[in-house]
Amino acid sequence: MAQLIIPTPLRKYTENAATFNTDSITIEQAIEELTTEYPDVKQHLLDGSGKIRSFIKVFVGEEDIRSLAGEQTELKDSDVVSIVPAIAGGTYDLLLTTHD
Amino acid sequence: MKLTISKSANEIMQQHAIELFPDECCGFLYGHETEEVRTIELAVPVVNSKDGDKKRRFEISPLDYMKAEQCALQNNIGLLGVYHSHPQHPAIASEHDLKQAMPYFSYVILSVMDATIADIKSWKLNEENTIFLEEEISNEQ
Ligand SMILES: [Zn+2]
């Protein structure tokens, strides 16, 4: 069984579950299984066309699935899959323009 | 919800923000919460991995994020948010902060004006995840 690690900010949509065990063969199937179990988390992981959102990255161990086979990456029994939200931001653009 | 920040977490964030000025600093916030109050006990600086203008943007690498989640699980402490600084800008969450904000997290922003801390505010998404609401901060002495 592979294990998915759910990021803390999304656990309010998974009944506070931090991990999710799965026998799914691919990442795509594992995420489908997770979102079937916890429908509220779906919109935070997938976009309108059912693809993983651009602000969400998925890692198998320390490998980004984009450097593997993407959503078709196959899972082995001992794999730990991390769902990783992008953490980024910055300052206002507007206030800076007053100095330009 | 109310946000209490421990003295040590406050000191670490402020030192980090001043040290990296005029660049933006960033880090993780850990602690515990009840239904009424969220308490930040620990602030842990991380590298601003933004490829580009670090004076106006910050980014935390996915590996640093995964480490933060592991640290929280191993130490039985909550990963409650993220802090970053706004050099020469007010501690108001920006459109860039909102665009990439995650639910649940507290986003503590330190305004640094001319290398001194001018203001600290904390922001959290509303239930619909559409706007930031300011959190009331009380500092532990
Ligand atoms: Zn910001």
PDB file of C-alpha atoms and ligand atoms in Angstrom:
ATOM      1  CA  MET A   1       0.000   0.000   0.000  1.00  0.00           C
ATOM      2  CA  ALA A   2       1.215   3.475  -0.861  1.00  0.00           C
ATOM      3  CA  GLN A   3       0.574   6.333   1.527  1.00  0.00           C
ATOM      4  CA  LEU A   4      -0.589   9.841   0.608  1.00  0.00           C
ATOM      5  CA  ILE A   5       0.339  12.702   2.919  1.00  0.00           C
ATOM      6  CA  ILE A   6      -2.399  15.321   2.968  1.00  0.00           C
ATOM      7  CA  PRO A   7      -1.063  18.844   3.589  1.00  0.00           C
ATOM      8  CA  THR A   8      -2.268  20.435   6.832  1.00  0.00           C
ATOM      9  CA  PRO A   9      -4.299  23.233   5.147  1.00  0.00           C
ATOM     10  CA  LEU A  10      -6.445  20.676   3.304  1.00  0.00           C
ATOM     11  CA  ARG A  11      -7.163  18.422   6.279  1.00  0.00           C
ATOM     12  CA  LYS A  12     -10.308  20.376   7.096  1.00  0.00           C
ATOM     13  CA  TYR A  13     -11.643  18.778   3.902  1.00  0.00           C
ATOM     14  CA  THR A  14     -10.505  15.241   4.833  1.00  0.00           C
ATOM     15  CA  GLU A  15     -12.087  14.997   8.278  1.00  0.00           C
ATOM     16  CA  ASN A  16      -8.632  15.832   9.700  1.00  0.00           C
ATOM     17  CA  ALA A  17      -7.019  12.770   8.166  1.00  0.00           C
ATOM     18  CA  ALA A  18      -3.289  13.444   7.668  1.00  0.00           C
ATOM     19  CA  THR A  19      -2.643  10.340   5.599  1.00  0.00           C
ATOM     20  CA  PHE A  20      -4.554   8.169   3.147  1.00  0.00           C
ATOM     21  CA  ASN A  21      -3.572   4.620   2.274  1.00  0.00           C
ATOM     22  CA  THR A  22      -4.191   3.388  -1.215  1.00  0.00           C
ATOM     23  CA  ASP A  23      -3.770   0.321  -3.411  1.00  0.00           C
ATOM     24  CA  SER A  24      -4.234   2.417  -6.543  1.00  0.00           C
ATOM     25  CA  ILE A  25      -1.802   1.739  -9.348  1.00  0.00           C
ATOM     26  CA  THR A  26      -1.238   5.317 -10.531  1.00  0.00           C
ATOM     27  CA  ILE A  27      -1.174   8.791  -8.996  1.00  0.00           C
ATOM     28  CA  GLU A  28      -4.259   9.702 -11.015  1.00  0.00           C
ATOM     29  CA  GLN A  29      -6.196   6.759  -9.560  1.00  0.00           C
ATOM     30  CA  ALA A  30      -4.944   7.434  -6.038  1.00  0.00           C
ATOM     31  CA  ILE A  31      -6.156  11.033  -6.198  1.00  0.00           C
ATOM     32  CA  GLU A  32      -9.468   9.889  -7.626  1.00  0.00           C
ATOM     33  CA  GLU A  33      -9.829   7.457  -4.749  1.00  0.00           C
ATOM     34  CA  LEU A  34      -8.983  10.195  -2.240  1.00  0.00           C
ATOM     35  CA  THR A  35     -11.480  12.651  -3.732  1.00  0.00           C
ATOM     36  CA  THR A  36     -14.196   9.987  -3.826  1.00  0.00           C
ATOM     37  CA  GLU A  37     -13.633   9.333  -0.129  1.00  0.00           C
ATOM     38  CA  TYR A  38     -13.457  13.057   0.665  1.00  0.00           C
ATOM     39  CA  PRO A  39     -15.414  14.988  -2.016  1.00  0.00           C
ATOM     40  CA  ASP A  40     -14.788  18.382  -0.358  1.00  0.00           C
ATOM     41  CA  VAL A  41     -11.050  18.195  -1.064  1.00  0.00           C
ATOM     42  CA  LYS A  42     -11.544  17.724  -4.789  1.00  0.00           C
ATOM     43  CA  GLN A  43     -11.809  21.389  -5.806  1.00  0.00           C
ATOM     44  CA  HIS A  44      -8.579  22.142  -3.951  1.00  0.00           C
ATOM     45  CA  LEU A  45      -6.622  19.456  -5.798  1.00  0.00           C
ATOM     46  CA  LEU A  46      -8.127  19.339  -9.269  1.00  0.00           C
ATOM     47  CA  ASP A  47      -9.114  22.015 -11.775  1.00  0.00           C
ATOM     48  CA  GLY A  48     -12.319  22.054 -13.847  1.00  0.00           C
ATOM     49  CA  SER A  49     -10.933  19.560 -16.349  1.00  0.00           C
ATOM     50  CA  GLY A  50      -9.888  17.108 -13.648  1.00  0.00           C
ATOM     51  CA  LYS A  51      -6.148  17.842 -13.856  1.00  0.00           C
ATOM     52  CA  ILE A  52      -4.022  18.542 -10.796  1.00  0.00           C
ATOM     53  CA  ARG A  53      -4.136  22.283 -10.086  1.00  0.00           C
ATOM     54  CA  SER A  54      -1.143  24.389 -11.066  1.00  0.00           C
ATOM     55  CA  PHE A  55      -0.561  25.480  -7.454  1.00  0.00           C
ATOM     56  CA  ILE A  56      -0.401  21.866  -6.258  1.00  0.00           C
ATOM     57  CA  LYS A  57       2.626  19.651  -6.742  1.00  0.00           C
ATOM     58  CA  VAL A  58       2.756  15.919  -6.155  1.00  0.00           C
ATOM     59  CA  PHE A  59       5.927  14.192  -5.028  1.00  0.00           C
ATOM     60  CA  VAL A  60       6.714  10.491  -4.778  1.00  0.00           C
ATOM     61  CA  GLY A  61       9.395  10.409  -2.116  1.00  0.00           C
ATOM     62  CA  GLU A  62      11.488  13.429  -3.110  1.00  0.00           C
ATOM     63  CA  GLU A  63      10.686  13.229  -6.840  1.00  0.00           C
ATOM     64  CA  ASP A  64       8.251  15.616  -8.484  1.00  0.00           C
ATOM     65  CA  ILE A  65       5.864  13.480 -10.584  1.00  0.00           C
ATOM     66  CA  ARG A  66       6.462  15.912 -13.454  1.00  0.00           C
ATOM     67  CA  SER A  67       9.976  14.462 -13.695  1.00  0.00           C
ATOM     68  CA  LEU A  68       8.478  10.937 -13.580  1.00  0.00           C
ATOM     69  CA  ALA A  69       5.403   9.967 -15.601  1.00  0.00           C
ATOM     70  CA  GLY A  70       3.142  12.752 -14.335  1.00  0.00           C
ATOM     71  CA  GLU A  71      -0.298  11.611 -13.224  1.00  0.00           C
ATOM     72  CA  GLN A  72       0.379   8.218 -14.811  1.00  0.00           C
ATOM     73  CA  THR A  73       3.322   7.612 -12.452  1.00  0.00           C
ATOM     74  CA  GLU A  74       2.939   4.135 -11.005  1.00  0.00           C
ATOM     75  CA  LEU A  75       3.011   3.554  -7.286  1.00  0.00           C
ATOM     76  CA  LYS A  76       4.946   0.901  -5.450  1.00  0.00           C
ATOM     77  CA  ASP A  77       3.873  -0.568  -2.148  1.00  0.00           C
ATOM     78  CA  SER A  78       6.157   1.465   0.087  1.00  0.00           C
ATOM     79  CA  ASP A  79       5.817   4.793  -1.734  1.00  0.00           C
ATOM     80  CA  VAL A  80       5.067   7.928   0.239  1.00  0.00           C
ATOM     81  CA  VAL A  81       3.220  10.476  -1.881  1.00  0.00           C
ATOM     82  CA  SER A  82       3.197  14.104  -0.742  1.00  0.00           C
ATOM     83  CA  ILE A  83       0.627  16.605  -1.914  1.00  0.00           C
ATOM     84  CA  VAL A  84       2.463  19.923  -1.755  1.00  0.00           C
ATOM     85  CA  PRO A  85       0.767  23.315  -2.056  1.00  0.00           C
ATOM     86  CA  ALA A  86       2.741  26.180  -3.558  1.00  0.00           C
ATOM     87  CA  ILE A  87       3.656  28.617  -0.793  1.00  0.00           C
ATOM     88  CA  ALA A  88       4.432  31.975  -2.335  1.00  0.00           C
ATOM     89  CA  GLY A  89       3.435  35.598  -2.370  1.00  0.00           C
ATOM     90  CA  GLY A  90       4.886  39.047  -2.177  1.00  0.00           C
ATOM     91  CA  THR A  91       4.114  42.710  -1.848  1.00  0.00           C
ATOM     92  CA  TYR A  92       1.637  44.902  -3.709  1.00  0.00           C
ATOM     93  CA  ASP A  93       2.577  45.989  -7.204  1.00  0.00           C
ATOM     94  CA  LEU A  94       0.357  49.020  -6.927  1.00  0.00           C
ATOM     95  CA  LEU A  95       2.229  50.805  -4.155  1.00  0.00           C
ATOM     96  CA  LEU A  96       5.529  50.372  -5.970  1.00  0.00           C
ATOM     97  CA  THR A  97       4.324  52.139  -9.072  1.00  0.00           C
ATOM     98  CA  THR A  98       3.980  55.390  -7.119  1.00  0.00           C
ATOM     99  CA  HIS A  99       7.785  55.632  -7.165  1.00  0.00           C
ATOM    100  CA  ASP A 100       8.210  54.899 -10.869  1.00  0.00           C
TER     101      ASP A 100
ATOM    102  CA  MET B   1     -10.065  33.477  15.624  1.00  0.00           C
ATOM    103  CA  LYS B   2      -7.503  35.035  17.932  1.00  0.00           C
ATOM    104  CA  LEU B   3      -3.820  34.486  17.301  1.00  0.00           C
ATOM    105  CA  THR B   4      -1.314  34.439  20.127  1.00  0.00           C
ATOM    106  CA  ILE B   5       2.368  34.626  19.215  1.00  0.00           C
ATOM    107  CA  SER B   6       5.046  33.500  21.660  1.00  0.00           C
ATOM    108  CA  LYS B   7       7.891  35.836  22.533  1.00  0.00           C
ATOM    109  CA  SER B   8      10.499  33.573  20.957  1.00  0.00           C
ATOM    110  CA  ALA B   9       8.529  33.129  17.727  1.00  0.00           C
ATOM    111  CA  ASN B  10       8.109  36.889  17.530  1.00  0.00           C
ATOM    112  CA  GLU B  11      11.821  37.497  18.067  1.00  0.00           C
ATOM    113  CA  ILE B  12      12.830  34.951  15.448  1.00  0.00           C
ATOM    114  CA  MET B  13      10.493  36.396  12.807  1.00  0.00           C
ATOM    115  CA  GLN B  14      11.565  39.973  13.484  1.00  0.00           C
ATOM    116  CA  GLN B  15      15.285  39.164  13.466  1.00  0.00           C
ATOM    117  CA  HIS B  16      14.883  37.227  10.227  1.00  0.00           C
ATOM    118  CA  ALA B  17      12.943  40.052   8.569  1.00  0.00           C
ATOM    119  CA  ILE B  18      15.571  42.642   9.533  1.00  0.00           C
ATOM    120  CA  GLU B  19      18.481  40.400   8.614  1.00  0.00           C
ATOM    121  CA  LEU B  20      17.182  39.801   5.076  1.00  0.00           C
ATOM    122  CA  PHE B  21      15.998  43.374   4.463  1.00  0.00           C
ATOM    123  CA  PRO B  22      15.633  44.661   1.726  1.00  0.00           C
ATOM    124  CA  ASP B  23      14.748  41.133   0.563  1.00  0.00           C
ATOM    125  CA  GLU B  24      11.646  39.297   1.722  1.00  0.00           C
ATOM    126  CA  CYS B  25      12.113  36.612   4.347  1.00  0.00           C
ATOM    127  CA  CYS B  26       9.822  33.652   4.940  1.00  0.00           C
ATOM    128  CA  GLY B  27       9.298  30.763   7.314  1.00  0.00           C
ATOM    129  CA  PHE B  28       6.879  28.349   8.917  1.00  0.00           C
ATOM    130  CA  LEU B  29       4.784  28.765  12.053  1.00  0.00           C
ATOM    131  CA  TYR B  30       4.012  25.888  14.396  1.00  0.00           C
ATOM    132  CA  GLY B  31       1.898  25.604  17.494  1.00  0.00           C
ATOM    133  CA  HIS B  32      -1.407  24.451  18.892  1.00  0.00           C
ATOM    134  CA  GLU B  33      -4.983  25.605  18.744  1.00  0.00           C
ATOM    135  CA  THR B  34      -8.275  25.331  20.519  1.00  0.00           C
ATOM    136  CA  GLU B  35     -11.620  26.448  19.178  1.00  0.00           C
ATOM    137  CA  GLU B  36     -11.053  29.992  20.434  1.00  0.00           C
ATOM    138  CA  VAL B  37      -7.354  30.637  20.089  1.00  0.00           C
ATOM    139  CA  ARG B  38      -4.493  29.642  17.878  1.00  0.00           C
ATOM    140  CA  THR B  39      -1.092  29.840  19.548  1.00  0.00           C
ATOM    141  CA  ILE B  40       2.110  30.167  17.548  1.00  0.00           C
ATOM    142  CA  GLU B  41       4.883  28.671  19.656  1.00  0.00           C
ATOM    143  CA  LEU B  42       7.618  28.283  17.096  1.00  0.00           C
ATOM    144  CA  ALA B  43       8.780  30.216  14.019  1.00  0.00           C
ATOM    145  CA  VAL B  44      11.269  28.447  11.759  1.00  0.00           C
ATOM    146  CA  PRO B  45      13.013  30.452   9.016  1.00  0.00           C
ATOM    147  CA  VAL B  46      13.340  28.875   5.569  1.00  0.00           C
ATOM    148  CA  VAL B  47      15.124  29.981   2.418  1.00  0.00           C
ATOM    149  CA  ASN B  48      13.304  32.353   0.099  1.00  0.00           C
ATOM    150  CA  SER B  49      13.695  30.216  -3.012  1.00  0.00           C
ATOM    151  CA  LYS B  50      12.115  32.757  -5.358  1.00  0.00           C
ATOM    152  CA  ASP B  51      13.987  32.801  -8.633  1.00  0.00           C
ATOM    153  CA  GLY B  52      13.937  36.517  -9.322  1.00  0.00           C
ATOM    154  CA  ASP B  53      12.997  39.621  -7.381  1.00  0.00           C
ATOM    155  CA  LYS B  54      13.324  38.629  -3.725  1.00  0.00           C
ATOM    156  CA  LYS B  55      12.612  42.234  -2.717  1.00  0.00           C
ATOM    157  CA  ARG B  56       9.010  41.818  -3.806  1.00  0.00           C
ATOM    158  CA  ARG B  57       8.355  38.059  -3.866  1.00  0.00           C
ATOM    159  CA  PHE B  58       8.907  34.974  -1.775  1.00  0.00           C
ATOM    160  CA  GLU B  59       8.541  31.303  -2.462  1.00  0.00           C
ATOM    161  CA  ILE B  60       9.109  28.209  -0.325  1.00  0.00           C
ATOM    162  CA  SER B  61      10.476  25.152  -2.123  1.00  0.00           C
ATOM    163  CA  PRO B  62       8.393  21.961  -2.172  1.00  0.00           C
ATOM    164  CA  LEU B  63      11.139  20.059  -0.343  1.00  0.00           C
ATOM    165  CA  ASP B  64      11.181  22.638   2.457  1.00  0.00           C
ATOM    166  CA  TYR B  65       7.394  22.346   2.607  1.00  0.00           C
ATOM    167  CA  MET B  66       7.535  18.553   2.880  1.00  0.00           C
ATOM    168  CA  LYS B  67      10.130  18.843   5.657  1.00  0.00           C
ATOM    169  CA  ALA B  68       7.835  21.227   7.529  1.00  0.00           C
ATOM    170  CA  GLU B  69       4.935  18.754   7.348  1.00  0.00           C
ATOM    171  CA  GLN B  70       7.215  15.930   8.523  1.00  0.00           C
ATOM    172  CA  CYS B  71       8.518  18.060  11.378  1.00  0.00           C
ATOM    173  CA  ALA B  72       4.946  18.786  12.496  1.00  0.00           C
ATOM    174  CA  LEU B  73       3.954  15.096  12.389  1.00  0.00           C
ATOM    175  CA  GLN B  74       7.092  13.927  14.211  1.00  0.00           C
ATOM    176  CA  ASN B  75       6.841  16.523  16.959  1.00  0.00           C
ATOM    177  CA  ASN B  76       3.074  16.343  17.348  1.00  0.00           C
ATOM    178  CA  ILE B  77       2.722  20.060  16.741  1.00  0.00           C
ATOM    179  CA  GLY B  78       0.473  21.833  14.263  1.00  0.00           C
ATOM    180  CA  LEU B  79       1.761  23.480  11.091  1.00  0.00           C
ATOM    181  CA  LEU B  80      -0.383  26.573  11.460  1.00  0.00           C
ATOM    182  CA  GLY B  81       0.923  29.020   8.935  1.00  0.00           C
ATOM    183  CA  VAL B  82       3.618  30.929   7.159  1.00  0.00           C
ATOM    184  CA  TYR B  83       5.268  34.271   7.797  1.00  0.00           C
ATOM    185  CA  HIS B  84       6.910  36.613   5.323  1.00  0.00           C
ATOM    186  CA  SER B  85       8.089  40.199   5.270  1.00  0.00           C
ATOM    187  CA  HIS B  86       7.026  43.185   3.205  1.00  0.00           C
ATOM    188  CA  PRO B  87      10.112  45.389   2.819  1.00  0.00           C
ATOM    189  CA  GLN B  88       9.099  49.065   2.491  1.00  0.00           C
ATOM    190  CA  HIS B  89       5.441  48.042   2.313  1.00  0.00           C
ATOM    191  CA  PRO B  90       2.615  47.841   4.843  1.00  0.00           C
ATOM    192  CA  ALA B  91       1.690  44.521   6.498  1.00  0.00           C
ATOM    193  CA  ILE B  92      -1.366  44.198   4.273  1.00  0.00           C
ATOM    194  CA  ALA B  93      -1.801  40.953   2.341  1.00  0.00           C
ATOM    195  CA  SER B  94      -1.267  41.600  -1.363  1.00  0.00           C
ATOM    196  CA  GLU B  95      -3.024  40.263  -4.437  1.00  0.00           C
ATOM    197  CA  HIS B  96      -0.093  37.845  -4.871  1.00  0.00           C
ATOM    198  CA  ASP B  97      -0.529  36.591  -1.316  1.00  0.00           C
ATOM    199  CA  LEU B  98      -4.246  36.037  -1.890  1.00  0.00           C
ATOM    200  CA  LYS B  99      -3.827  34.297  -5.255  1.00  0.00           C
ATOM    201  CA  GLN B 100      -1.715  31.505  -3.764  1.00  0.00           C
ATOM    202  CA  ALA B 101      -3.142  31.412  -0.256  1.00  0.00           C
ATOM    203  CA  MET B 102      -4.122  28.081   1.258  1.00  0.00           C
ATOM    204  CA  PRO B 103      -7.142  27.589   3.504  1.00  0.00           C
ATOM    205  CA  TYR B 104      -6.610  27.233   7.244  1.00  0.00           C
ATOM    206  CA  PHE B 105      -3.106  28.771   7.398  1.00  0.00           C
ATOM    207  CA  SER B 106      -2.357  32.003   9.218  1.00  0.00           C
ATOM    208  CA  TYR B 107      -0.302  34.319   7.030  1.00  0.00           C
ATOM    209  CA  VAL B 108       1.723  36.583   9.287  1.00  0.00           C
ATOM    210  CA  ILE B 109       3.188  39.596   7.482  1.00  0.00           C
ATOM    211  CA  LEU B 110       5.934  41.802   8.909  1.00  0.00           C
ATOM    212  CA  SER B 111       6.226  45.291   7.492  1.00  0.00           C
ATOM    213  CA  VAL B 112       9.879  46.372   7.460  1.00  0.00           C
ATOM    214  CA  MET B 113      10.510  50.060   6.867  1.00  0.00           C
ATOM    215  CA  ASP B 114      14.147  51.164   6.569  1.00  0.00           C
ATOM    216  CA  ALA B 115      15.370  47.997   8.296  1.00  0.00           C
ATOM    217  CA  THR B 116      13.104  48.296  11.334  1.00  0.00           C
ATOM    218  CA  ILE B 117       9.870  46.417  12.074  1.00  0.00           C
ATOM    219  CA  ALA B 118       7.002  48.834  11.480  1.00  0.00           C
ATOM    220  CA  ASP B 119       3.995  46.552  11.867  1.00  0.00           C
ATOM    221  CA  ILE B 120       2.911  42.899  12.103  1.00  0.00           C
ATOM    222  CA  LYS B 121      -0.457  41.629  10.943  1.00  0.00           C
ATOM    223  CA  SER B 122      -1.925  38.194  10.389  1.00  0.00           C
ATOM    224  CA  TRP B 123      -4.357  37.113   7.683  1.00  0.00           C
ATOM    225  CA  LYS B 124      -6.452  34.030   7.116  1.00  0.00           C
ATOM    226  CA  LEU B 125      -8.805  33.055   4.302  1.00  0.00           C
ATOM    227  CA  ASN B 126     -12.523  33.167   5.052  1.00  0.00           C
ATOM    228  CA  GLU B 127     -14.638  29.976   4.930  1.00  0.00           C
ATOM    229  CA  GLU B 128     -15.299  30.427   1.199  1.00  0.00           C
ATOM    230  CA  ASN B 129     -11.559  30.981   0.542  1.00  0.00           C
ATOM    231  CA  THR B 130     -12.337  34.156  -1.378  1.00  0.00           C
ATOM    232  CA  ILE B 131     -10.863  36.931   0.790  1.00  0.00           C
ATOM    233  CA  PHE B 132      -8.415  37.425   3.642  1.00  0.00           C
ATOM    234  CA  LEU B 133      -9.708  38.311   7.083  1.00  0.00           C
ATOM    235  CA  GLU B 134      -7.382  39.945   9.572  1.00  0.00           C
ATOM    236  CA  GLU B 135      -6.685  37.936  12.721  1.00  0.00           C
ATOM    237  CA  GLU B 136      -6.449  39.644  16.061  1.00  0.00           C
ATOM    238  CA  ILE B 137      -2.889  39.188  17.374  1.00  0.00           C
ATOM    239  CA  SER B 138      -1.953  39.123  21.028  1.00  0.00           C
ATOM    240  CA  ASN B 139       1.714  38.843  21.903  1.00  0.00           C
ATOM    241  CA  GLU B 140       2.883  36.666  24.764  1.00  0.00           C
ATOM    242  CA  GLN B 141       5.124  38.535  27.141  1.00  0.00           C
TER     243      GLN B 141
HETATM  244 ZN    ZN C   1       2.972  39.416   0.942  1.00  0.00          ZN
END
